[in-house]
Coordinates of C-alpha atoms and ligand atoms in Angstrom, one line a residue:
M658 CA -9.1 -10.2 37.3
D659 CA -9.3 -13.4 35.4
Q660 CA -7.1 -15.9 37.1
H661 CA -5.5 -16.7 33.3
Q662 CA -5.4 -12.7 32.2
K663 CA -1.7 -11.1 32.8
A664 CA -1.1 -8.2 34.7
P665 CA 0.8 -5.9 32.2
N666 CA 4.0 -3.9 33.2
L667 CA 6.3 -1.9 31.6
D668 CA 9.3 -4.2 32.1
S669 CA 8.0 -7.3 29.8
L670 CA 5.6 -7.7 27.1
S671 CA 2.3 -8.9 27.8
T672 CA 2.7 -11.5 25.2
I673 CA 5.3 -13.5 26.3
N674 CA 5.6 -15.7 29.3
K675 CA 8.5 -15.5 31.7
D676 CA 9.9 -18.8 29.9
G677 CA 9.6 -17.0 26.7
S678 CA 6.5 -18.9 25.0
K679 CA 3.5 -17.1 23.4
F680 CA 0.8 -16.0 25.8
N681 CA -2.5 -15.9 24.1
I682 CA -4.2 -12.6 24.5
H683 CA -8.1 -12.9 24.6
P684 CA -9.4 -9.3 24.3
A685 CA -12.7 -8.9 25.8
D686 CA -15.7 -7.8 23.6
V687 CA -16.2 -4.1 23.6
K688 CA -19.1 -2.1 22.5
G689 CA -19.1 1.9 21.9
S690 CA -19.3 4.6 19.3
F691 CA -15.3 4.0 18.1
T692 CA -15.8 0.1 18.3
I693 CA -18.5 0.6 15.9
R694 CA -16.7 3.3 13.7
R695 CA -13.6 1.3 13.3
R696 CA -15.9 -1.8 12.3
L697 CA -17.6 -0.1 9.7
T698 CA -14.3 1.3 8.3
A699 CA -13.0 -2.3 8.3
W700 CA -15.5 -3.6 6.6
A701 CA -15.4 -1.1 3.7
L702 CA -11.7 -1.7 3.5
I703 CA -12.3 -5.8 3.1
A704 CA -14.8 -5.0 0.6
V705 CA -12.6 -2.6 -1.2
Y706 CA -9.9 -5.5 -1.2
I707 CA -12.6 -8.1 -2.6
I708 CA -14.1 -5.7 -5.0
L709 CA -11.1 -3.7 -6.7
P710 CA -9.9 -6.9 -8.7
W711 CA -13.5 -7.4 -10.3
I712 CA -13.8 -3.8 -11.6
Q713 CA -12.9 -3.5 -15.4
I714 CA -11.3 -0.3 -17.1
N715 CA -10.3 -0.1 -20.2
G716 CA -10.1 -3.9 -20.4
Y717 CA -8.0 -4.8 -17.5
P718 CA -8.8 -4.9 -13.6
A719 CA -8.7 -1.4 -12.0
V720 CA -5.3 -2.6 -10.0
F721 CA -3.5 -5.4 -11.7
I722 CA 0.1 -6.0 -11.4
D723 CA 0.3 -8.3 -14.5
L724 CA 3.6 -10.2 -13.7
A725 CA 4.0 -12.3 -16.8
E726 CA 3.7 -9.2 -19.3
R727 CA 5.6 -6.8 -16.9
R728 CA 3.1 -4.2 -16.7
F729 CA 0.9 -2.3 -14.2
H730 CA -2.5 -1.2 -14.4
F731 CA -3.9 1.0 -11.9
F732 CA -7.2 2.8 -12.6
G733 CA -7.0 2.9 -16.7
L734 CA -3.1 3.9 -16.3
T735 CA -0.6 1.5 -17.7
L736 CA 2.7 1.5 -16.3
L737 CA 5.5 -0.7 -18.0
T738 CA 8.7 -1.9 -16.9
Q739 CA 10.6 1.4 -17.8
D740 CA 8.5 3.3 -15.7
F741 CA 9.4 1.8 -12.7
W742 CA 11.4 4.6 -11.6
V743 CA 7.8 6.1 -10.9
F744 CA 7.5 3.8 -8.0
F745 CA 9.9 5.7 -6.3
F746 CA 7.7 8.8 -5.8
L747 CA 4.6 6.7 -5.4
V748 CA 6.7 5.2 -2.2
S749 CA 7.8 8.3 -1.0
G750 CA 5.1 10.1 -1.5
L751 CA 3.2 7.3 0.5
A752 CA 5.9 7.3 3.4
F753 CA 5.9 11.0 4.0
A754 CA 1.9 11.0 3.8
L755 CA 2.0 8.4 6.5
F756 CA 5.0 10.7 8.5
V757 CA 2.5 13.1 8.6
L758 CA -0.3 11.0 9.7
A759 CA 1.8 9.5 12.7
S760 CA 3.0 13.1 13.5
L761 CA -0.6 14.2 13.4
V762 CA -2.5 11.3 15.0
G763 CA -0.2 8.3 16.1
R764 CA -0.8 5.0 15.3
V765 CA -4.2 5.5 14.1
W766 CA -2.9 3.8 10.9
C767 CA -2.2 0.5 12.7
G768 CA -5.6 0.8 14.7
W769 CA -7.8 1.6 12.0
F770 CA -6.6 1.3 8.4
C771 CA -3.5 -1.5 8.6
P772 CA -4.6 -4.5 6.5
Y773 CA -3.1 -6.7 9.2
T774 CA -5.3 -5.0 11.9
V775 CA -8.6 -5.4 9.9
F776 CA -7.9 -9.0 9.1
L777 CA -7.1 -10.1 12.4
E778 CA -9.4 -8.1 14.7
H779 CA -12.4 -8.1 12.1
L780 CA -12.2 -11.3 10.6
Y781 CA -10.5 -13.8 12.7
R782 CA -10.9 -12.8 16.1
R783 CA -15.0 -12.8 14.9
I784 CA -14.2 -16.5 14.0
E785 CA -12.5 -17.4 17.1
R786 CA -15.6 -15.4 18.6
F787 CA -17.8 -17.5 17.0
I788 CA -16.7 -20.9 17.6
D789 CA -15.1 -20.5 21.2
G790 CA -17.2 -17.6 22.7
D791 CA -16.2 -14.5 25.1
A792 CA -12.8 -13.9 26.4
P793 CA -13.3 -15.6 29.7
K794 CA -14.7 -18.8 28.1
R795 CA -11.7 -18.6 25.4
R796 CA -9.5 -18.7 28.4
K797 CA -11.0 -21.2 30.2
L798 CA -10.9 -23.7 26.9
D799 CA -7.4 -22.5 26.7
A800 CA -6.7 -24.0 30.2
A801 CA -9.2 -27.0 29.8
P802 CA -7.5 -30.6 29.2
M803 CA -8.2 -31.7 25.7
S804 CA -11.4 -33.3 25.1
S805 CA -13.8 -34.5 22.7
S806 CA -15.4 -30.8 22.9
K807 CA -12.3 -28.9 22.7
A808 CA -11.1 -30.8 19.6
F809 CA -14.1 -30.0 18.1
K810 CA -13.7 -26.3 18.8
R811 CA -9.9 -26.4 17.9
I812 CA -10.5 -28.3 14.4
S813 CA -13.7 -26.1 13.5
K814 CA -11.5 -23.1 14.4
W815 CA -8.4 -23.9 12.3
G816 CA -10.6 -25.3 9.7
L817 CA -12.2 -21.7 9.2
Y818 CA -9.4 -19.9 9.8
I819 CA -7.6 -22.0 6.7
I820 CA -10.8 -21.4 4.7
A821 CA -10.5 -17.5 5.3
S822 CA -6.8 -17.5 4.7
C823 CA -7.3 -19.7 1.5
I824 CA -10.0 -17.2 0.3
L825 CA -7.5 -14.1 1.0
A826 CA -4.8 -15.9 -1.2
H827 CA -7.2 -16.3 -3.9
I828 CA -8.3 -12.8 -4.1
F829 CA -4.6 -11.8 -3.3
L830 CA -3.4 -13.7 -6.3
A831 CA -6.3 -12.1 -8.9
Y832 CA -4.2 -8.9 -8.1
F833 CA -1.5 -10.6 -10.1
I834 CA -3.2 -12.9 -12.4
S835 CA -6.9 -11.7 -12.8
I836 CA -10.0 -13.0 -11.6
P837 CA -10.8 -14.8 -14.9
K838 CA -7.5 -16.8 -14.6
V839 CA -7.8 -17.8 -10.8
W840 CA -11.1 -19.0 -11.9
E841 CA -10.1 -20.9 -14.8
N842 CA -7.1 -22.2 -12.6
M843 CA -9.4 -23.5 -9.9
R844 CA -10.7 -25.4 -12.4
Q845 CA -7.9 -27.2 -13.5
S846 CA -5.2 -29.5 -12.3
P847 CA -2.5 -27.6 -9.5
G848 CA 0.1 -29.3 -12.0
E849 CA -1.1 -26.9 -14.9
H850 CA -0.4 -23.8 -13.0
I851 CA 2.4 -25.0 -10.4
S852 CA 3.7 -21.4 -9.1
Q853 CA 0.3 -20.2 -8.6
F854 CA -0.8 -23.2 -6.6
L855 CA 2.6 -22.4 -4.7
F856 CA 1.6 -19.0 -4.0
I857 CA -1.8 -20.3 -3.0
L858 CA -0.4 -22.7 -0.6
A859 CA 2.4 -20.2 0.7
F860 CA 0.1 -17.2 1.4
T861 CA -2.6 -19.4 3.0
G862 CA 0.2 -20.7 5.2
I863 CA 1.4 -17.2 6.0
F864 CA -2.4 -15.8 6.8
T865 CA -3.2 -18.9 9.0
F866 CA -0.1 -18.6 10.9
C867 CA -0.3 -14.9 11.3
F868 CA -3.8 -14.4 12.1
G869 CA -4.4 -17.8 13.8
W870 CA -1.1 -17.9 16.2
F871 CA 1.3 -15.1 15.6
R872 CA -1.2 -12.3 16.2
E873 CA -0.4 -9.2 17.5
Q874 CA 3.5 -10.4 18.1
F875 CA 3.5 -8.7 14.5
C876 CA 2.8 -5.6 15.3
I877 CA 4.9 -5.3 18.6
I878 CA 7.9 -7.2 17.3
L879 CA 8.2 -7.5 13.5
C880 CA 6.3 -4.3 12.1
P881 CA 9.1 -1.4 11.5
Y882 CA 6.2 1.1 11.6
G883 CA 5.8 1.1 15.4
R884 CA 9.7 1.2 15.8
F885 CA 10.4 4.6 14.7
Q886 CA 7.2 6.0 16.2
S887 CA 8.6 8.1 18.9
A888 CA 10.8 9.8 16.3
L889 CA 7.9 10.9 14.4
T890 CA 5.5 12.1 17.5
D891 CA 5.7 14.9 19.7
D892 CA 3.9 16.0 22.6
Q893 CA 1.4 17.6 20.6
T894 CA 1.1 14.4 18.8
V895 CA -2.7 13.0 19.2
T896 CA -3.0 9.4 20.4
V897 CA -4.8 7.3 22.8
F898 CA -4.1 8.8 26.2
Y899 CA -5.0 8.5 29.9
D900 CA -5.7 11.7 31.6
D901 CA -3.8 10.7 34.9
Q902 CA -4.4 14.3 36.1
R903 CA -8.2 13.3 36.3
G904 CA -8.0 9.4 37.3
E905 CA -5.3 9.1 39.7
P906 CA -4.8 8.3 43.0
R907 CA -7.0 5.6 41.3
G908 CA -9.2 3.4 43.5
K909 CA -12.2 1.1 43.7
I910 CA -15.4 2.8 44.9
R911 CA -16.0 1.5 48.5
K912 CA -18.7 2.5 51.0
N913 CA -17.5 4.8 53.5
D914 CA -14.2 5.6 52.1
T915 CA -13.5 9.2 52.6
S916 CA -10.1 9.2 50.8
E917 CA -9.7 11.4 48.1
K918 CA -9.8 9.7 45.0
G919 CA -9.5 10.4 41.1
D920 CA -11.8 9.4 38.4
C921 CA -10.1 5.9 37.7
I922 CA -12.2 3.2 39.7
D923 CA -9.3 0.7 38.9
C924 CA -11.8 -2.1 37.5
R925 CA -9.1 -3.0 34.7
R926 CA -11.8 -3.0 32.1
C927 CA -9.4 -0.9 29.8
V928 CA -6.8 -3.9 30.0
Q929 CA -9.1 -6.7 29.4
V930 CA -10.5 -5.0 26.4
C931 CA -6.7 -4.1 24.9
P932 CA -5.9 -6.4 21.9
T933 CA -1.9 -6.2 22.6
G934 CA -2.4 -6.6 26.2
I935 CA -0.9 -3.6 27.9
D936 CA -2.2 -1.2 30.5
I937 CA -2.9 2.4 28.9
R938 CA -2.5 3.8 32.4
N939 CA 0.9 3.2 32.5
G940 CA 1.5 5.9 29.9
L941 CA 2.1 5.9 26.0
Q942 CA 3.7 2.5 25.3
L943 CA 5.2 0.6 21.7
E944 CA 2.5 -1.8 21.6
C945 CA -0.4 0.4 22.1
V946 CA -1.9 0.4 18.2
A947 CA -4.5 3.5 18.6
C948 CA -7.2 1.1 18.4
S949 CA -9.7 2.9 21.0
S950 CA -11.0 -0.3 22.4
C951 CA -10.0 1.0 25.8
I952 CA -11.6 4.6 25.1
D953 CA -14.8 2.6 24.3
A954 CA -14.3 0.5 27.5
C955 CA -13.8 3.3 30.0
N956 CA -16.4 5.7 29.1
D957 CA -18.5 2.5 29.3
I958 CA -17.8 2.6 33.0
M959 CA -17.7 6.1 33.7
R960 CA -21.8 6.4 32.4
K961 CA -22.0 3.7 34.7
V962 CA -20.4 5.3 37.7
K963 CA -22.1 8.9 36.6
R964 CA -18.7 10.4 35.9
P965 CA -17.7 12.0 32.8
T966 CA -16.7 10.1 29.8
G967 CA -13.1 10.7 28.1
L968 CA -10.7 9.5 31.5
I969 CA -9.1 7.9 28.2
R970 CA -9.6 9.7 25.0
Y971 CA -7.4 10.6 22.1
D972 CA -5.7 13.9 22.8
S973 CA -2.0 14.8 23.0
S974 CA 0.3 14.8 26.2
A975 CA 0.2 18.3 26.0
G976 CA -3.3 18.5 25.8
I977 CA -3.5 16.4 28.8
N978 CA -1.1 18.2 31.0
T979 CA -1.4 21.5 29.6
G980 CA -4.9 21.7 27.8
K981 CA -3.3 23.7 24.8
R982 CA -3.1 21.8 21.5
K983 CA -1.1 22.7 18.3
I984 CA -1.8 21.1 15.0
I985 CA 0.2 23.1 12.6
R986 CA 4.3 22.3 13.9
P987 CA 7.4 22.9 12.0
R988 CA 7.6 18.7 11.8
I989 CA 4.4 18.6 10.2
L990 CA 5.1 21.6 7.6
L991 CA 8.5 19.5 6.6
Y992 CA 6.7 16.2 6.5
L993 CA 3.7 18.0 4.5
V994 CA 6.4 19.3 1.6
F995 CA 8.3 16.1 1.4
T996 CA 4.5 14.4 1.0
L997 CA 3.6 17.2 -1.6
F998 CA 6.8 16.9 -3.4
G999 CA 6.4 13.2 -3.9
L1000 CA 2.7 12.9 -4.5
G1001 CA 2.9 16.1 -7.0
A1002 CA 5.6 14.6 -9.0
L1003 CA 3.5 11.1 -9.2
S1004 CA 0.6 13.1 -9.9
A1005 CA 2.8 14.9 -12.8
T1006 CA 4.2 11.7 -14.2
F1007 CA 0.8 10.1 -14.0
V1008 CA -0.4 13.1 -16.2
S1009 CA 2.2 12.4 -18.8
K1010 CA 2.2 8.8 -18.7
A1011 CA -1.8 9.1 -19.6
K1012 CA -0.5 9.5 -23.1
P1013 CA -1.7 6.7 -25.2
F1014 CA 1.5 5.9 -26.4
Y1015 CA 5.4 6.7 -26.3
A1016 CA 8.0 7.1 -29.3
G1017 CA 11.3 7.7 -29.1
L1018 CA 14.2 8.0 -31.6
T1019 CA 17.9 6.6 -31.6
R1020 CA 20.7 6.8 -34.6
M1021 CA 21.1 3.6 -36.5
R1022 CA 23.8 1.7 -34.7
Q1023 CA 27.4 2.0 -35.5
T1024 CA 26.7 5.1 -38.0
T1025 CA 26.9 8.5 -37.9
Y1026 CA 26.1 9.6 -41.4
S1027 CA 27.1 8.2 -45.3
A1028 CA 28.1 10.6 -47.8
S1029 CA 28.4 10.1 -51.3
A1030 CA 27.8 11.6 -55.0
E1031 CA 23.9 11.4 -54.1
G1032 CA 24.2 13.5 -50.8
V1033 CA 24.6 13.0 -47.2
R1034 CA 22.3 10.3 -45.6
N1035 CA 21.7 9.8 -42.1
T1036 CA 19.5 6.8 -40.7
F1037 CA 17.3 6.9 -37.4
V1038 CA 15.2 4.1 -35.8
I1039 CA 12.1 5.1 -34.2
H1040 CA 10.8 3.3 -31.2
I1041 CA 6.8 3.1 -30.2
T1042 CA 5.3 1.6 -27.2
N1043 CA 1.4 1.2 -28.0
K1044 CA -0.2 1.6 -24.1
R1045 CA -3.5 1.2 -25.7
N1046 CA -5.3 -2.3 -25.2
R1047 CA -6.1 -2.0 -29.1
S1048 CA -3.7 -2.1 -31.9
A1049 CA -2.7 1.3 -33.4
T1050 CA -1.4 2.5 -36.9
Y1051 CA 1.3 5.6 -36.3
S1052 CA 2.4 7.7 -39.3
I1053 CA 5.7 9.1 -39.2
E1054 CA 6.7 12.5 -40.7
L1055 CA 9.7 14.9 -41.0
L1056 CA 8.8 18.3 -40.3
D1057 CA 10.0 21.0 -42.7
S1058 CA 11.8 18.8 -44.4
E1059 CA 11.2 20.8 -47.7
H1060 CA 12.5 24.0 -46.2
A1061 CA 15.5 21.9 -44.8
G1062 CA 15.9 20.5 -48.7
L1063 CA 15.7 16.8 -47.0
N1064 CA 14.2 13.8 -48.8
V1065 CA 12.6 11.4 -46.4
E1066 CA 9.4 8.2 -47.0
N1067 CA 6.8 9.3 -44.8
R1068 CA 6.3 5.6 -43.1
T1069 CA 3.3 4.1 -41.4
L1070 CA 3.7 1.4 -38.6
E1071 CA 1.2 -0.7 -37.3
V1072 CA 1.9 -1.7 -33.4
S1073 CA 0.1 -4.3 -31.7
A1074 CA -2.0 -3.6 -28.3
L1075 CA 0.1 -2.8 -25.6
G1076 CA 3.4 -3.9 -27.8
N1077 CA 6.5 -2.0 -29.3
D1078 CA 7.8 -1.7 -32.7
S1079 CA 10.5 0.0 -34.2
I1080 CA 10.7 1.5 -37.6
T1081 CA 13.9 2.8 -39.8
L1082 CA 13.8 5.7 -41.4
S1083 CA 16.8 7.3 -44.0
V1084 CA 16.9 11.1 -44.1
L1085 CA 18.8 12.1 -47.3
S1086 CA 19.9 15.7 -48.3
P1087 CA 21.1 16.0 -51.7
I1088 CA 24.4 17.1 -52.5
A1089 CA 23.1 20.4 -54.3
E1090 CA 21.1 21.2 -50.9
Y1091 CA 23.3 20.2 -48.1
N1092 CA 24.9 23.0 -46.4
G1093 CA 25.9 21.3 -43.3
P1094 CA 24.7 19.7 -40.1
L1095 CA 21.0 20.7 -38.9
D1096 CA 18.5 20.0 -36.2
I1097 CA 15.7 18.5 -37.1
E1098 CA 12.2 17.0 -35.8
F1099 CA 10.1 14.4 -36.5
K1100 CA 6.1 13.8 -35.9
V1101 CA 4.6 10.5 -34.9
T1102 CA 0.7 10.7 -35.7
A1103 CA -1.3 8.0 -34.1
D1104 CA -4.5 6.8 -35.8
D1105 CA -6.6 8.9 -33.0
D1106 CA -4.7 12.2 -33.7
S1107 CA -2.6 12.1 -30.5
S1108 CA 1.1 12.9 -31.4
Q1109 CA 4.6 13.1 -30.3
K1110 CA 7.7 15.2 -31.5
L1111 CA 11.1 13.9 -31.8
A1112 CA 14.1 16.3 -32.1
A1113 CA 17.5 14.9 -33.6
R1114 CA 20.3 16.2 -35.3
F1115 CA 21.1 15.8 -38.9
L1116 CA 25.0 15.0 -38.9
G1117 CA 27.3 15.4 -42.1
P1118 CA 30.7 16.7 -43.3
N1119 CA 31.8 20.3 -43.5
P1120 CA 29.6 20.9 -46.9
S1121 CA 32.6 23.2 -48.6
L1122 CA 35.3 20.0 -48.2
Y1123 CA 32.4 17.4 -49.3
K1124 CA 31.1 19.3 -52.4
E1125 CA 34.9 19.9 -53.7
D1126 CA 35.9 16.3 -52.9
I1127 CA 32.7 14.8 -55.0
S1128 CA 33.2 17.2 -57.8
Q1129 CA 36.9 16.0 -58.1
K1130 CA 35.6 12.5 -58.4
Ligands
LIG1390 S1 -11.6 1.5 32.3 FE1 -11.1 3.7 33.1 S2 -11.6 3.3 35.2 FE2 -11.5 1.5 35.1 S3 -9.3 0.9 35.5 FE3 -9.5 1.6 33.0 S4 -9.0 3.9 33.2 FE4 -9.6 3.1 35.3
LIG1391 S1 -4.2 0.7 24.8 FE1 -6.0 1.0 24.0 S2 -5.6 2.2 21.7 FE2 -3.7 0.8 22.9 S3 -3.9 -0.8 21.8 FE3 -4.2 -0.9 24.0 S4 -6.8 -1.1 23.5 FE4 -6.1 -0.3 21.8

């Protein structure tokens, strides 16, 4: 084992020295089918992160959290502040989907899809590899005294980290203010958009600190997802396992050694490539992010010593011990029900919110009705929110007004793009026609013929007492 590499154990974290200081882990390079698939997945995810703010749908970026206007644009759907409750279904649906994933395949989210891992492993560690060399060279450089060559490498590496973080921070800002606005800001003095400038400074600093120095400690110490893994997994959960029945007793291959040995040749290659510095042969551990590097590393060794691959593999504890695997279990079904409930409610909400406008009705404040010799009058206010990014004209009519003997002037209202406005409507029931309170219905029709009906109650006095009272005046 390399003299600067720690021997992992179950009693202490590999990333922390005895004195509490941080121990820098330098995972060795690994090649293999899982590594290739993981790298392709990471590149695809980074491409999505970069491209999304550039895609325009209905005049807005595909994903745009417009804080200034308090709107959320999501692939052509616009959610306003009053739609905030939708996020309950979004968050709960996604959380339970993650529960299903964790119960089925452990921390595969962490190792393959989590943005933190994607940026750390496939961008920042690549920069480090490019400047400082492979793992032994990096450890040697860490241990070496400061020299002009070490200083040059440190400055180059941290300079590239800062540039990468600055670019990521600008893209992140584009999700809140749009790409054209970011570009406009970049050509102005910081003083003209100080809050956005501070945003960039803060996130450049956070990204540089997390991906350049803090690294895997975020997953081990801070991230809550890893903490409640044990509550989500069981012995049927598929994750990265060492097959101890096949591997033990481990031992190096030695000439003339006749003792009975398992397939593990104790080469420690699986430890050298682990980004969290653990030894998977000690069993499932909190630090394991299921990245599969140790699988590729061990498969490579097994091929070299001409033994079957899969000594470390994706399997369940039950699969390793009994050879029996079960995918559908009560907890999976329960989590699935919750997931479908959350995502189903979310989809239904999206469909209903996909309407081009909202209309709402209230009664004129501090009035129920007014009764005079002319008749009984109710006043309503209709509020319209235009969800299109163009102005629209709405006509409002009272349905069945002739049948009910009501007089109302049909009205129109123009509402600006993504704006809202209201209109007051006075409805009169002439004294001769008035027969007491009744249910009425308004219809709001947009200039594209989409429409919405609004129910209301027309209120008034007792008709016989009212007519008698009026006739005596
Ligand atoms: S890489 Fe495989 S053979 Fe080598 S120590 Fe790890 S489990 Fe054993
Ligand atoms: S034990 Fe294997 S799968 Fe788990 S983090 Fe280490 S290398 Fe990745």
